[in-house]
mmCIF file of C-alpha atoms in Angstrom:
data_model
loop_
_atom_site.group_PDB
_atom_site.id
_atom_site.type_symbol
_atom_site.label_atom_id
_atom_site.label_comp_id
_atom_site.label_asym_id
_atom_site.label_seq_id
_atom_site.Cartn_x
_atom_site.Cartn_y
_atom_site.Cartn_z
ATOM 1 C CA MET A 1 75.658 122.937 -24.850
ATOM 2 C CA LEU A 2 73.202 122.471 -27.704
ATOM 3 C CA ASN A 3 70.744 124.926 -29.226
ATOM 4 C CA LYS A 4 67.855 122.472 -29.494
ATOM 5 C CA PRO A 5 65.540 123.092 -32.441
ATOM 6 C CA ARG A 6 61.787 122.978 -32.079
ATOM 7 C CA GLY A 7 60.202 119.643 -32.993
ATOM 8 C CA VAL A 8 63.127 117.535 -31.757
ATOM 9 C CA VAL A 9 62.739 115.166 -28.787
ATOM 10 C CA THR A 10 65.208 115.014 -25.881
ATOM 11 C CA THR A 11 65.830 111.252 -25.877
ATOM 12 C CA ALA A 12 68.426 108.844 -27.254
ATOM 13 C CA SER A 13 65.826 107.054 -29.373
ATOM 14 C CA ASP A 14 62.136 107.471 -30.034
ATOM 15 C CA GLU A 15 59.554 104.737 -30.502
ATOM 16 C CA LYS A 16 57.628 106.989 -32.886
ATOM 17 C CA GLY A 17 60.653 107.561 -35.102
ATOM 18 C CA ARG A 18 60.883 111.286 -34.334
ATOM 19 C CA GLU A 19 64.173 113.120 -34.671
ATOM 20 C CA THR A 20 66.197 113.293 -31.445
ATOM 21 C CA VAL A 21 68.786 115.740 -30.106
ATOM 22 C CA TYR A 22 71.519 113.183 -30.883
ATOM 23 C CA ALA A 23 71.103 113.939 -34.585
ATOM 24 C CA TYR A 24 72.677 117.344 -33.841
ATOM 25 C CA LEU A 25 75.789 116.166 -31.996
ATOM 26 C CA ASP A 26 79.186 115.564 -33.573
ATOM 27 C CA ASN A 27 79.929 111.897 -34.242
ATOM 28 C CA GLY A 28 83.310 112.188 -32.504
ATOM 29 C CA LEU A 29 81.827 113.041 -29.105
ATOM 30 C CA PRO A 30 81.858 110.516 -26.271
ATOM 31 C CA TRP A 31 78.455 109.378 -25.046
ATOM 32 C CA VAL A 32 76.620 112.223 -23.334
ATOM 33 C CA ALA A 33 73.138 112.453 -21.856
ATOM 34 C CA PRO A 34 70.756 115.415 -21.599
ATOM 35 C CA VAL A 35 70.732 117.370 -18.339
ATOM 36 C CA GLY A 36 66.988 117.584 -17.835
ATOM 37 C CA ARG A 37 64.695 118.005 -20.798
ATOM 38 C CA LEU A 38 63.105 120.436 -23.174
ATOM 39 C CA ASP A 39 59.815 119.125 -24.542
ATOM 40 C CA LYS A 40 59.361 118.604 -28.275
ATOM 41 C CA ALA A 41 57.734 121.987 -28.892
ATOM 42 C CA SER A 42 60.357 123.894 -26.872
ATOM 43 C CA GLU A 43 63.755 125.064 -28.085
ATOM 44 C CA GLY A 44 66.987 126.610 -26.923
ATOM 45 C CA LEU A 45 69.744 125.847 -24.437
ATOM 46 C CA LEU A 46 70.186 122.192 -23.490
ATOM 47 C CA LEU A 47 73.171 120.889 -21.531
ATOM 48 C CA MET A 48 74.553 117.418 -22.181
ATOM 49 C CA THR A 49 77.210 115.595 -20.167
ATOM 50 C CA ASN A 50 78.662 112.206 -19.248
ATOM 51 C CA ASP A 51 79.124 113.345 -15.625
ATOM 52 C CA SER A 52 75.954 112.099 -13.941
ATOM 53 C CA GLU A 53 76.834 113.614 -10.550
ATOM 54 C CA TRP A 54 77.300 117.066 -12.074
ATOM 55 C CA ALA A 55 74.017 116.705 -13.982
ATOM 56 C CA ALA A 56 72.236 115.832 -10.731
ATOM 57 C CA ARG A 57 73.606 118.995 -9.085
ATOM 58 C CA VAL A 58 72.409 121.155 -11.984
ATOM 59 C CA LEU A 59 68.915 119.689 -11.630
ATOM 60 C CA ALA A 60 68.765 119.595 -7.807
ATOM 61 C CA PRO A 61 65.962 121.915 -6.596
ATOM 62 C CA GLU A 62 67.947 122.911 -3.497
ATOM 63 C CA ASN A 63 70.643 124.499 -5.691
ATOM 64 C CA HIS A 64 68.109 126.990 -7.096
ATOM 65 C CA LEU A 65 69.961 127.339 -10.393
ATOM 66 C CA ASP A 66 67.978 129.870 -12.428
ATOM 67 C CA LYS A 67 66.676 128.868 -15.847
ATOM 68 C CA THR A 68 65.680 131.801 -18.074
ATOM 69 C CA TYR A 69 63.095 131.508 -20.853
ATOM 70 C CA ARG A 70 61.733 133.731 -23.586
ATOM 71 C CA VAL A 71 58.059 132.897 -24.020
ATOM 72 C CA GLN A 72 55.718 134.110 -26.740
ATOM 73 C CA ILE A 73 52.088 133.968 -25.631
ATOM 74 C CA GLY A 74 48.890 134.361 -27.617
ATOM 75 C CA ALA A 75 47.589 137.228 -25.503
ATOM 76 C CA ILE A 76 48.327 140.826 -24.565
ATOM 77 C CA ALA A 77 50.136 140.671 -21.237
ATOM 78 C CA ASP A 78 49.465 143.163 -18.450
ATOM 79 C CA ALA A 79 50.622 143.741 -14.888
ATOM 80 C CA ALA A 80 47.915 141.438 -13.519
ATOM 81 C CA LEU A 81 49.181 138.502 -15.584
ATOM 82 C CA ILE A 82 52.788 139.128 -14.519
ATOM 83 C CA ALA A 83 51.673 139.246 -10.871
ATOM 84 C CA SER A 84 49.766 135.962 -11.259
ATOM 85 C CA ILE A 85 52.814 134.231 -12.774
ATOM 86 C CA ALA A 86 55.006 135.376 -9.879
ATOM 87 C CA ALA A 87 52.391 134.536 -7.232
ATOM 88 C CA GLY A 88 51.886 131.056 -8.650
ATOM 89 C CA VAL A 89 48.910 128.889 -9.523
ATOM 90 C CA ARG A 90 47.620 125.482 -8.496
ATOM 91 C CA THR A 91 46.811 123.090 -11.333
ATOM 92 C CA GLY A 92 43.810 120.806 -11.460
ATOM 93 C CA ASP A 93 45.929 117.908 -10.179
ATOM 94 C CA GLY A 94 47.052 119.903 -7.141
ATOM 95 C CA ILE A 95 50.560 120.934 -8.275
ATOM 96 C CA PHE A 96 51.642 124.454 -7.280
ATOM 97 C CA LEU A 97 53.581 126.220 -10.045
ATOM 98 C CA ARG A 98 55.243 129.615 -9.808
ATOM 99 C CA ALA A 99 58.003 131.643 -11.433
ATOM 100 C CA LYS A 100 60.883 133.313 -9.645
ATOM 101 C CA SER A 101 60.300 136.373 -11.836
ATOM 102 C CA ALA A 102 58.565 137.455 -15.021
ATOM 103 C CA HIS A 103 58.441 140.596 -17.093
ATOM 104 C CA ILE A 104 57.228 141.797 -20.476
ATOM 105 C CA LEU A 105 59.856 142.067 -23.216
ATOM 106 C CA HIS A 106 57.701 143.403 -26.056
ATOM 107 C CA GLY A 107 54.326 142.809 -27.624
ATOM 108 C CA GLY A 108 52.260 143.120 -30.753
ATOM 109 C CA GLU A 109 48.557 143.473 -31.431
ATOM 110 C CA LYS A 110 47.743 139.866 -30.533
ATOM 111 C CA ASN A 111 50.724 138.406 -28.672
ATOM 112 C CA THR A 112 53.474 139.229 -26.193
ATOM 113 C CA TRP A 113 57.022 138.049 -25.533
ATOM 114 C CA LEU A 114 57.771 137.460 -21.847
ATOM 115 C CA GLU A 115 60.972 136.621 -20.001
ATOM 116 C CA ILE A 116 60.288 134.064 -17.275
ATOM 117 C CA VAL A 117 62.875 132.845 -14.765
ATOM 118 C CA LEU A 118 62.403 129.571 -12.886
ATOM 119 C CA ASP A 119 64.495 128.385 -9.945
ATOM 120 C CA GLU A 120 62.699 125.041 -9.881
ATOM 121 C CA GLY A 121 61.640 122.843 -12.738
ATOM 122 C CA LYS A 122 58.562 120.651 -12.869
ATOM 123 C CA ASN A 123 57.398 118.824 -15.989
ATOM 124 C CA ARG A 124 56.145 121.331 -18.615
ATOM 125 C CA HIS A 125 56.255 123.927 -15.832
ATOM 126 C CA ILE A 126 55.708 127.111 -17.864
ATOM 127 C CA ARG A 127 53.155 125.640 -20.266
ATOM 128 C CA ARG A 128 51.051 124.196 -17.445
ATOM 129 C CA MET A 129 51.305 127.363 -15.361
ATOM 130 C CA LEU A 130 50.175 129.598 -18.224
ATOM 131 C CA ALA A 131 47.454 127.150 -19.322
ATOM 132 C CA GLN A 132 45.993 127.403 -15.805
ATOM 133 C CA LEU A 133 45.792 131.158 -16.398
ATOM 134 C CA GLY A 134 44.057 130.635 -19.759
ATOM 135 C CA ILE A 135 47.146 131.595 -21.778
ATOM 136 C CA THR A 136 48.387 129.767 -24.890
ATOM 137 C CA VAL A 137 52.150 129.407 -25.399
ATOM 138 C CA LEU A 138 53.179 130.016 -29.020
ATOM 139 C CA ARG A 139 56.942 129.655 -28.584
ATOM 140 C CA LEU A 140 59.154 128.738 -25.658
ATOM 141 C CA LEU A 141 62.911 129.263 -25.828
ATOM 142 C CA ARG A 142 65.383 128.624 -22.995
ATOM 143 C CA VAL A 143 68.108 131.264 -23.215
ATOM 144 C CA ALA A 144 70.126 130.721 -20.026
ATOM 145 C CA ILE A 145 70.940 128.243 -17.278
ATOM 146 C CA GLY A 146 72.511 130.032 -14.344
ATOM 147 C CA THR A 147 75.354 132.153 -15.708
ATOM 148 C CA LEU A 148 75.492 130.242 -19.000
ATOM 149 C CA ARG A 149 73.723 131.991 -21.869
ATOM 150 C CA LEU A 150 72.699 130.594 -25.254
ATOM 151 C CA GLY A 151 74.141 133.666 -26.963
ATOM 152 C CA ASP A 152 74.509 133.495 -30.731
ATOM 153 C CA LEU A 153 74.933 129.703 -30.997
ATOM 154 C CA PRO A 154 73.036 128.819 -34.199
ATOM 155 C CA LYS A 155 69.955 126.622 -33.942
ATOM 156 C CA GLY A 156 70.930 122.957 -34.142
ATOM 157 C CA ASP A 157 74.599 123.630 -33.325
ATOM 158 C CA SER A 158 76.494 122.487 -30.251
ATOM 159 C CA ARG A 159 79.802 123.364 -28.628
ATOM 160 C CA PRO A 160 81.793 122.454 -25.507
ATOM 161 C CA LEU A 161 81.532 124.712 -22.468
ATOM 162 C CA THR A 162 84.685 126.683 -21.767
ATOM 163 C CA ASP A 163 86.489 126.077 -18.483
ATOM 164 C CA GLY A 164 85.296 129.493 -17.321
ATOM 165 C CA GLU A 165 81.640 128.730 -18.139
ATOM 166 C CA LYS A 166 81.806 125.394 -16.298
ATOM 167 C CA GLN A 167 83.464 126.988 -13.255
ATOM 168 C CA ALA A 168 80.878 129.795 -13.166
ATOM 169 C CA LEU A 169 78.040 127.242 -13.153
ATOM 170 C CA ASP A 170 79.767 125.309 -10.363
ATOM 171 C CA ARG A 171 80.121 128.490 -8.292
ATOM 172 C CA ALA A 172 76.456 129.360 -8.837
ATOM 173 C CA MET A 173 75.432 125.931 -7.541
ATOM 174 C CA GLN A 174 77.544 126.350 -4.396
ATOM 175 C CA LYS A 175 75.631 129.450 -3.323
ATOM 176 C CA LYS A 176 73.065 128.275 -0.798
ATOM 177 C CA PRO A 177 70.006 130.270 0.291
ATOM 178 C CA ALA A 178 70.337 131.906 3.713
ATOM 179 C CA VAL A 179 69.225 129.581 6.510
ATOM 180 C CA ARG A 180 66.161 130.917 8.300
ATOM 181 C CA ASN A 181 65.599 130.489 12.001
ATOM 182 C CA HIS A 182 62.733 128.295 13.219
ATOM 183 C CA GLN A 183 60.322 131.221 13.746
ATOM 184 C CA GLN A 184 60.918 132.511 10.211
ATOM 185 C CA GLN A 185 60.484 129.010 8.768
ATOM 186 C CA ALA A 186 57.194 128.594 10.625
ATOM 187 C CA GLY A 187 56.005 131.956 9.314
ATOM 188 C CA VAL A 188 56.863 131.008 5.742
ATOM 189 C CA VAL A 189 55.028 127.684 6.042
ATOM 190 C CA LYS A 190 51.957 129.409 7.507
ATOM 191 C CA GLN A 191 52.012 132.053 4.777
ATOM 192 C CA ALA A 192 52.404 129.390 2.076
ATOM 193 C CA ARG A 193 49.437 127.426 3.418
ATOM 194 C CA THR A 194 47.271 130.554 3.458
ATOM 195 C CA SER A 195 48.387 131.381 -0.077
ATOM 196 C CA ASP A 196 47.684 127.818 -1.245
ATOM 197 C CA ARG A 197 44.059 128.097 -0.101
ATOM 198 C CA ARG A 198 43.636 131.172 -2.296
ATOM 199 C CA HIS A 199 44.732 129.459 -5.544
#
């Protein structure tokens, strides 16, 4: 796990000469690749591995592995905004974006810190979702993936996962959502289509 600093790109090399996450890894490590991405302006917990099958399981939407973010926005948040984030929005290009949960951590006179949990991950998911609601993201920090928390790992530092942390993530990915019967599935699809027409 790496605490990715802001302004660093999640690639092995960059055609624009920008600093990459590999500048923050120990030289003695075997080759590892990022598990998903954090965009350049985002920071926080990033997993890296040389086990491509495990990485695919972490990223698989059907595993619903929660990713938790602390997000500073340039607005005063209220209950209506939190409800909109949870209900979801449709972007101009037709992509539906929602959060599993959201709540207010604390705020100032001009901005608010939110905690947002995603159980799916589309490109720039939180930034695009909030932009659709007219909200500017000032900072975005990933603090947890499933049971694994960033904790007090200093910015720019990395460390191996413990056996217990790895096993806890594996257990979290084995928990499957309850299977609905056909009538329930049909009801969910109908409800989703009705909801989509409202956004």
